[in-house]
Structure formats: structure tokens, C-alpha cells
PDB file of C-alpha atoms in Angstrom:
ATOM      1  CA  MET A 239     114.687  93.062  61.213  1.00  0.00           C
ATOM      2  CA  ILE A 240     114.813  96.850  61.535  1.00  0.00           C
ATOM      3  CA  LEU A 241     111.119  96.909  62.357  1.00  0.00           C
ATOM      4  CA  LEU A 242     111.689  94.361  65.122  1.00  0.00           C
ATOM      5  CA  VAL A 243     114.517  96.457  66.589  1.00  0.00           C
ATOM      6  CA  ILE A 244     112.305  99.550  66.515  1.00  0.00           C
ATOM      7  CA  LEU A 245     109.434  97.689  68.206  1.00  0.00           C
ATOM      8  CA  VAL A 246     111.721  96.306  70.925  1.00  0.00           C
ATOM      9  CA  PHE A 247     113.184  99.785  71.464  1.00  0.00           C
ATOM     10  CA  LEU A 248     109.693 101.291  71.782  1.00  0.00           C
ATOM     11  CA  LEU A 249     108.658  98.555  74.200  1.00  0.00           C
ATOM     12  CA  PHE A 250     111.680  99.258  76.418  1.00  0.00           C
ATOM     13  CA  LEU A 251     111.050 102.999  76.170  1.00  0.00           C
ATOM     14  CA  ILE A 252     107.429 102.589  77.266  1.00  0.00           C
ATOM     15  CA  ALA A 253     108.310 100.140  80.060  1.00  0.00           C
ATOM     16  CA  GLY A 254     111.112 102.434  81.226  1.00  0.00           C
ATOM     17  CA  SER A 255     108.774 105.407  81.274  1.00  0.00           C
ATOM     18  CA  VAL A 256     106.234 103.527  83.414  1.00  0.00           C
ATOM     19  CA  ILE A 257     108.974 102.326  85.793  1.00  0.00           C
ATOM     20  CA  LEU A 258     110.480 105.810  86.145  1.00  0.00           C
ATOM     21  CA  ALA A 259     107.052 107.353  86.763  1.00  0.00           C
ATOM     22  CA  THR A 260     106.334 104.656  89.359  1.00  0.00           C
ATOM     23  CA  LEU A 261     109.580 105.458  91.177  1.00  0.00           C
ATOM     24  CA  ARG A 262     109.033 109.221  90.939  1.00  0.00           C
ATOM     25  CA  LEU A 263     105.383 109.157  92.025  1.00  0.00           C
ATOM     26  CA  SER A 264     105.755 106.273  94.512  1.00  0.00           C
ATOM     27  CA  ILE A 265     102.768 104.465  93.016  1.00  0.00           C
ATOM     28  CA  PRO A 266     102.308 102.237  89.958  1.00  0.00           C
ATOM     29  CA  PRO A 267      99.368 102.719  87.592  1.00  0.00           C
ATOM     30  CA  MET A 268      97.216  99.989  89.162  1.00  0.00           C
ATOM     31  CA  PRO A 269      93.977  99.051  87.375  1.00  0.00           C
ATOM     32  CA  SER A 270      90.795  98.452  89.348  1.00  0.00           C
ATOM     33  CA  ASN A 271      88.919  95.202  88.812  1.00  0.00           C
ATOM     34  CA  ARG A 272      85.396  94.800  87.453  1.00  0.00           C
ATOM     35  CA  MET A 273      83.887  94.100  90.895  1.00  0.00           C
ATOM     36  CA  MET A 274      85.457  97.265  92.345  1.00  0.00           C
ATOM     37  CA  ARG A 275      84.127  99.361  89.466  1.00  0.00           C
ATOM     38  CA  ALA A 276      80.605  97.919  89.751  1.00  0.00           C
ATOM     39  CA  GLN A 277      80.415  98.470  93.517  1.00  0.00           C
ATOM     40  CA  ALA A 278      81.895 101.966  93.232  1.00  0.00           C
ATOM     41  CA  GLY A 279      79.298 102.792  90.565  1.00  0.00           C
ATOM     42  CA  ALA A 280      76.488 101.664  92.873  1.00  0.00           C
ATOM     43  CA  LEU A 281      77.900 103.760  95.729  1.00  0.00           C
ATOM     44  CA  LEU A 282      78.314 106.740  93.399  1.00  0.00           C
ATOM     45  CA  ARG A 283      74.663 106.407  92.413  1.00  0.00           C
ATOM     46  CA  ASP A 284      73.602 106.367  96.082  1.00  0.00           C
ATOM     47  CA  TYR A 285      76.018 108.907  97.603  1.00  0.00           C
ATOM     48  CA  GLY A 286      77.741 110.860  94.823  1.00  0.00           C
ATOM     49  CA  GLY A 287      75.275 113.588  93.882  1.00  0.00           C
ATOM     50  CA  THR A 288      74.482 114.433  90.272  1.00  0.00           C
ATOM     51  CA  GLY A 289      77.335 116.666  89.093  1.00  0.00           C
ATOM     52  CA  PRO A 290      80.665 115.941  87.433  1.00  0.00           C
ATOM     53  CA  VAL A 291      82.930 113.162  88.715  1.00  0.00           C
ATOM     54  CA  THR A 292      86.733 113.333  88.770  1.00  0.00           C
ATOM     55  CA  ASP A 293      88.943 110.251  89.019  1.00  0.00           C
ATOM     56  CA  LEU A 294      92.065 111.280  90.941  1.00  0.00           C
ATOM     57  CA  GLY A 295      95.022 109.315  89.584  1.00  0.00           C
ATOM     58  CA  SER A 296      93.081 107.688  86.751  1.00  0.00           C
ATOM     59  CA  GLY A 297      95.958 105.463  85.587  1.00  0.00           C
ATOM     60  CA  TRP A 298      95.004 103.529  82.453  1.00  0.00           C
ATOM     61  CA  GLY A 299      91.493 105.057  82.500  1.00  0.00           C
ATOM     62  CA  GLY A 300      89.401 101.921  83.065  1.00  0.00           C
ATOM     63  CA  PHE A 301      87.655 103.155  86.208  1.00  0.00           C
ATOM     64  CA  ALA A 302      86.850 106.569  84.709  1.00  0.00           C
ATOM     65  CA  ARG A 303      85.638 104.954  81.483  1.00  0.00           C
ATOM     66  CA  SER A 304      83.336 102.549  83.342  1.00  0.00           C
ATOM     67  CA  LEU A 305      81.840 105.469  85.295  1.00  0.00           C
ATOM     68  CA  ALA A 306      81.332 107.503  82.103  1.00  0.00           C
ATOM     69  CA  LEU A 307      79.499 104.564  80.521  1.00  0.00           C
ATOM     70  CA  ALA A 308      77.383 103.966  83.644  1.00  0.00           C
ATOM     71  CA  PHE A 309      76.513 107.673  84.049  1.00  0.00           C
ATOM     72  CA  PRO A 310      76.094 109.104  80.521  1.00  0.00           C
ATOM     73  CA  ASP A 311      74.383 112.224  81.918  1.00  0.00           C
ATOM     74  CA  ARG A 312      77.442 113.182  84.019  1.00  0.00           C
ATOM     75  CA  GLN A 313      80.807 114.526  82.931  1.00  0.00           C
ATOM     76  CA  VAL A 314      83.640 112.241  84.043  1.00  0.00           C
ATOM     77  CA  ARG A 315      87.213 113.481  84.096  1.00  0.00           C
ATOM     78  CA  GLY A 316      90.336 111.457  84.770  1.00  0.00           C
ATOM     79  CA  MET A 317      93.471 113.113  86.130  1.00  0.00           C
ATOM     80  CA  GLU A 318      96.791 111.271  85.735  1.00  0.00           C
ATOM     81  CA  LEU A 319     100.405 112.412  85.940  1.00  0.00           C
ATOM     82  CA  SER A 320     102.204 109.313  84.617  1.00  0.00           C
ATOM     83  CA  LEU A 321     102.816 109.892  80.905  1.00  0.00           C
ATOM     84  CA  VAL A 322     102.225 106.466  79.307  1.00  0.00           C
ATOM     85  CA  PRO A 323      98.975 105.601  81.137  1.00  0.00           C
ATOM     86  CA  PHE A 324      97.733 109.142  80.464  1.00  0.00           C
ATOM     87  CA  PHE A 325      98.363 108.853  76.707  1.00  0.00           C
ATOM     88  CA  CYS A 326      96.807 105.374  76.622  1.00  0.00           C
ATOM     89  CA  SER A 327      93.704 106.736  78.378  1.00  0.00           C
ATOM     90  CA  ARG A 328      93.472 109.637  75.945  1.00  0.00           C
ATOM     91  CA  ALA A 329      93.911 107.343  72.940  1.00  0.00           C
ATOM     92  CA  VAL A 330      91.178 104.936  74.058  1.00  0.00           C
ATOM     93  CA  CYS A 331      88.900 107.882  74.831  1.00  0.00           C
ATOM     94  CA  ALA A 332      89.520 109.415  71.389  1.00  0.00           C
ATOM     95  CA  LEU A 333      88.924 106.112  69.594  1.00  0.00           C
ATOM     96  CA  ALA A 334      86.030 104.686  71.596  1.00  0.00           C
ATOM     97  CA  GLY A 335      84.566 107.513  73.671  1.00  0.00           C
ATOM     98  CA  PRO A 336      82.254 107.951  75.423  1.00  0.00           C
ATOM     99  CA  GLY A 337      81.621 111.642  74.822  1.00  0.00           C
ATOM    100  CA  ASN A 338      81.207 112.528  78.501  1.00  0.00           C
ATOM    101  CA  LEU A 339      84.756 111.373  79.352  1.00  0.00           C
ATOM    102  CA  SER A 340      87.959 113.412  79.291  1.00  0.00           C
ATOM    103  CA  PHE A 341      91.477 113.111  80.691  1.00  0.00           C
ATOM    104  CA  ALA A 342      93.961 115.713  81.889  1.00  0.00           C
ATOM    105  CA  ARG A 343      97.634 115.256  82.745  1.00  0.00           C
ATOM    106  CA  LYS A 344      97.779 116.829  86.189  1.00  0.00           C
ATOM    107  CA  ASN A 345      99.176 116.194  89.646  1.00  0.00           C
ATOM    108  CA  VAL A 346      96.073 115.513  91.735  1.00  0.00           C
ATOM    109  CA  LEU A 347      97.761 116.700  94.931  1.00  0.00           C
ATOM    110  CA  LYS A 348      98.574 120.096  93.395  1.00  0.00           C
ATOM    111  CA  GLU A 349      95.174 120.747  91.825  1.00  0.00           C
ATOM    112  CA  PRO A 350      92.589 122.453  94.060  1.00  0.00           C
ATOM    113  CA  LEU A 351      89.607 120.335  95.075  1.00  0.00           C
ATOM    114  CA  VAL A 352      86.352 121.939  93.932  1.00  0.00           C
ATOM    115  CA  SER A 353      83.858 122.074  96.790  1.00  0.00           C
ATOM    116  CA  GLY A 354      80.545 120.412  96.063  1.00  0.00           C
ATOM    117  CA  SER A 355      82.237 117.968  93.682  1.00  0.00           C
ATOM    118  CA  THR A 356      82.510 114.198  93.678  1.00  0.00           C
ATOM    119  CA  TYR A 357      85.915 112.546  93.445  1.00  0.00           C
ATOM    120  CA  VAL A 358      86.775 108.882  93.079  1.00  0.00           C
ATOM    121  CA  CYS A 359      90.223 107.409  93.581  1.00  0.00           C
ATOM    122  CA  TYR A 360      92.355 104.297  93.863  1.00  0.00           C
ATOM    123  CA  LEU A 361      95.507 105.705  95.450  1.00  0.00           C
ATOM    124  CA  SER A 362      98.136 104.313  97.830  1.00  0.00           C
ATOM    125  CA  THR A 363      98.133 104.763 101.607  1.00  0.00           C
ATOM    126  CA  MET A 364     100.784 107.491 101.315  1.00  0.00           C
ATOM    127  CA  HIS A 365      98.749 109.419  98.737  1.00  0.00           C
ATOM    128  CA  MET A 366      95.543 109.021 100.756  1.00  0.00           C
ATOM    129  CA  THR A 367      97.346 110.525 103.777  1.00  0.00           C
ATOM    130  CA  ARG A 368      98.354 113.491 101.625  1.00  0.00           C
ATOM    131  CA  LEU A 369      94.812 113.760 100.259  1.00  0.00           C
ATOM    132  CA  SER A 370      93.463 113.837 103.847  1.00  0.00           C
ATOM    133  CA  ARG A 371      95.709 116.808 104.630  1.00  0.00           C
ATOM    134  CA  LYS A 372      94.673 118.504 101.387  1.00  0.00           C
ATOM    135  CA  ILE A 373      90.970 118.098 102.244  1.00  0.00           C
ATOM    136  CA  THR A 374      91.560 119.685 105.655  1.00  0.00           C
ATOM    137  CA  ASP A 375      93.823 122.460 104.349  1.00  0.00           C
ATOM    138  CA  GLU A 376      91.390 123.451 101.584  1.00  0.00           C
ATOM    139  CA  GLY A 377      88.201 123.060 103.635  1.00  0.00           C
ATOM    140  CA  PHE A 378      86.801 120.766 100.950  1.00  0.00           C
ATOM    141  CA  THR A 379      83.077 120.014 100.980  1.00  0.00           C
ATOM    142  CA  GLY A 380      81.825 117.221  98.763  1.00  0.00           C
ATOM    143  CA  THR A 381      82.146 113.479  98.291  1.00  0.00           C
ATOM    144  CA  ILE A 382      85.137 111.179  97.923  1.00  0.00           C
ATOM    145  CA  ILE A 383      84.767 107.507  97.034  1.00  0.00           C
ATOM    146  CA  SER A 384      87.993 105.570  97.527  1.00  0.00           C
ATOM    147  CA  LEU A 385      88.820 102.078  96.328  1.00  0.00           C
ATOM    148  CA  VAL A 386      90.784  99.916  98.802  1.00  0.00           C
ATOM    149  CA  PHE A 387      92.638 102.649 100.715  1.00  0.00           C
ATOM    150  CA  ALA A 388      91.028 104.735 103.472  1.00  0.00           C
ATOM    151  CA  LEU A 389      91.587 108.422 104.125  1.00  0.00           C
ATOM    152  CA  HIS A 390      93.934 108.857 107.069  1.00  0.00           C
ATOM    153  CA  GLY A 391      92.168 109.983 110.252  1.00  0.00           C
ATOM    154  CA  VAL A 392      88.720 110.301 108.656  1.00  0.00           C
ATOM    155  CA  GLN A 393      85.718 108.109 109.469  1.00  0.00           C
ATOM    156  CA  PRO A 394      83.920 106.956 106.296  1.00  0.00           C
ATOM    157  CA  GLU A 395      80.174 107.367 106.024  1.00  0.00           C
ATOM    158  CA  VAL A 396      80.041 103.984 104.298  1.00  0.00           C
ATOM    159  CA  SER A 397      82.544 101.131 104.121  1.00  0.00           C
ATOM    160  CA  SER A 398      81.553  98.410 101.675  1.00  0.00           C
ATOM    161  CA  GLU A 399      83.323  95.074 101.216  1.00  0.00           C
ATOM    162  CA  ILE A 400      83.772  93.703  97.712  1.00  0.00           C
ATOM    163  CA  ASP A 401      83.434  89.990  97.059  1.00  0.00           C
ATOM    164  CA  ASP A 402      86.870  89.698  95.448  1.00  0.00           C
ATOM    165  CA  PHE A 403      89.883  87.576  96.379  1.00  0.00           C
ATOM    166  CA  TYR A 404      91.282  90.215  98.754  1.00  0.00           C
ATOM    167  CA  ARG A 405      87.961  91.263 100.312  1.00  0.00           C
ATOM    168  CA  SER A 406      88.783  94.807  99.228  1.00  0.00           C
ATOM    169  CA  ARG A 407      86.831  97.714 100.645  1.00  0.00           C
ATOM    170  CA  ILE A 408      85.369 100.860  99.137  1.00  0.00           C
ATOM    171  CA  TYR A 409      85.008 103.912 101.351  1.00  0.00           C
ATOM    172  CA  VAL A 410      82.544 106.770 100.931  1.00  0.00           C
ATOM    173  CA  TYR A 411      83.326 110.100 102.610  1.00  0.00           C
ATOM    174  CA  ARG A 412      81.058 113.123 102.605  1.00  0.00           C
ATOM    175  CA  PHE A 413      82.379 116.426 103.841  1.00  0.00           C
ATOM    176  CA  ASP A 414      79.934 119.202 104.755  1.00  0.00           C
TER     177      ASP A 414
END
């Protein structure tokens, strides 16, 4: 009985943490689907250079993990601020790799963008608007591949429709 009470308490604690982080960050940790990840991987292969890849707002880590498995010769880093998804990502990474994948608990809008880098993301409209301003303010040069949400006021080099229920789009932006 005590074990059940402890498990229920932990479940509420975890759920509460995710809800509070969602309210504070104005975005839930939303996982990408398999079709999104496959199409994004193909676009990364065609447009994303050969260097490290950073997943901005990596959530539960599925997108970053799929990229690390698809590109074993590239370092893939996930950045997530929400505590529970971050720890889940780290735990899965520690238990099941791959070795070219890492996660950091950071606010993606406060970290400088490294010019010449490739970033992938699945962020909300509000966060994409902020990311657009950040790109302009920092004079970022490099590639951004965004699932579903477009950068505000920026024309994508490629816009690819996914054959999923919502007809989601993936956008590729290259800044020179």
C-alpha cells in the first residue's frame, strides 16, 4: 500500500512538473512523429551540411535520437529546458545511446546560435517568431530545419509536405 502511495505521488509530481513547465514556457513537450523525423532526416542529408546538429527544444529526445542514429558520423545535441523531458532524454541516452548524442538543459532562446551550424526544431509559432528575431539580431549564418512551424517573416529555401494526417510541413532555411 505504501509503495502504491509513493508511486501515485511520484506520478502526480512528474505530471505537475510537466504542466508547470508547459505553462511557464508556453509550449508542451510535443513529440514528432515517425514521418516527420524521416522527412527531416532526408532534408538534413540534402541541405544540412556535415557538421554537428542541434535540436532546439528537444523535448523527450525522439527527434534528436533519430537524427543521431541516422547520422552516426555527426554529433547531435538536444537542448531542452523542461525538467522531466530533459531527464527522460538523458536517461534514454545513457541507457541506449547512441554515442554521438548528448542533451543539455538550456533555454534555446538565451543560448547564442553558432554561425555555420545546423539547427533543427519543432517549436510553437510564438517561439519561431522569437527565433526569427534572434537570427536577425545575432547575424546567424547556417541552416535551420523546422518541423510544422515556419520562421516569421523569412522565406524558406524548401517547404516539404509530409504525408501525415495533418499534411504537416517541414521548412528548410539557409542563412548566408
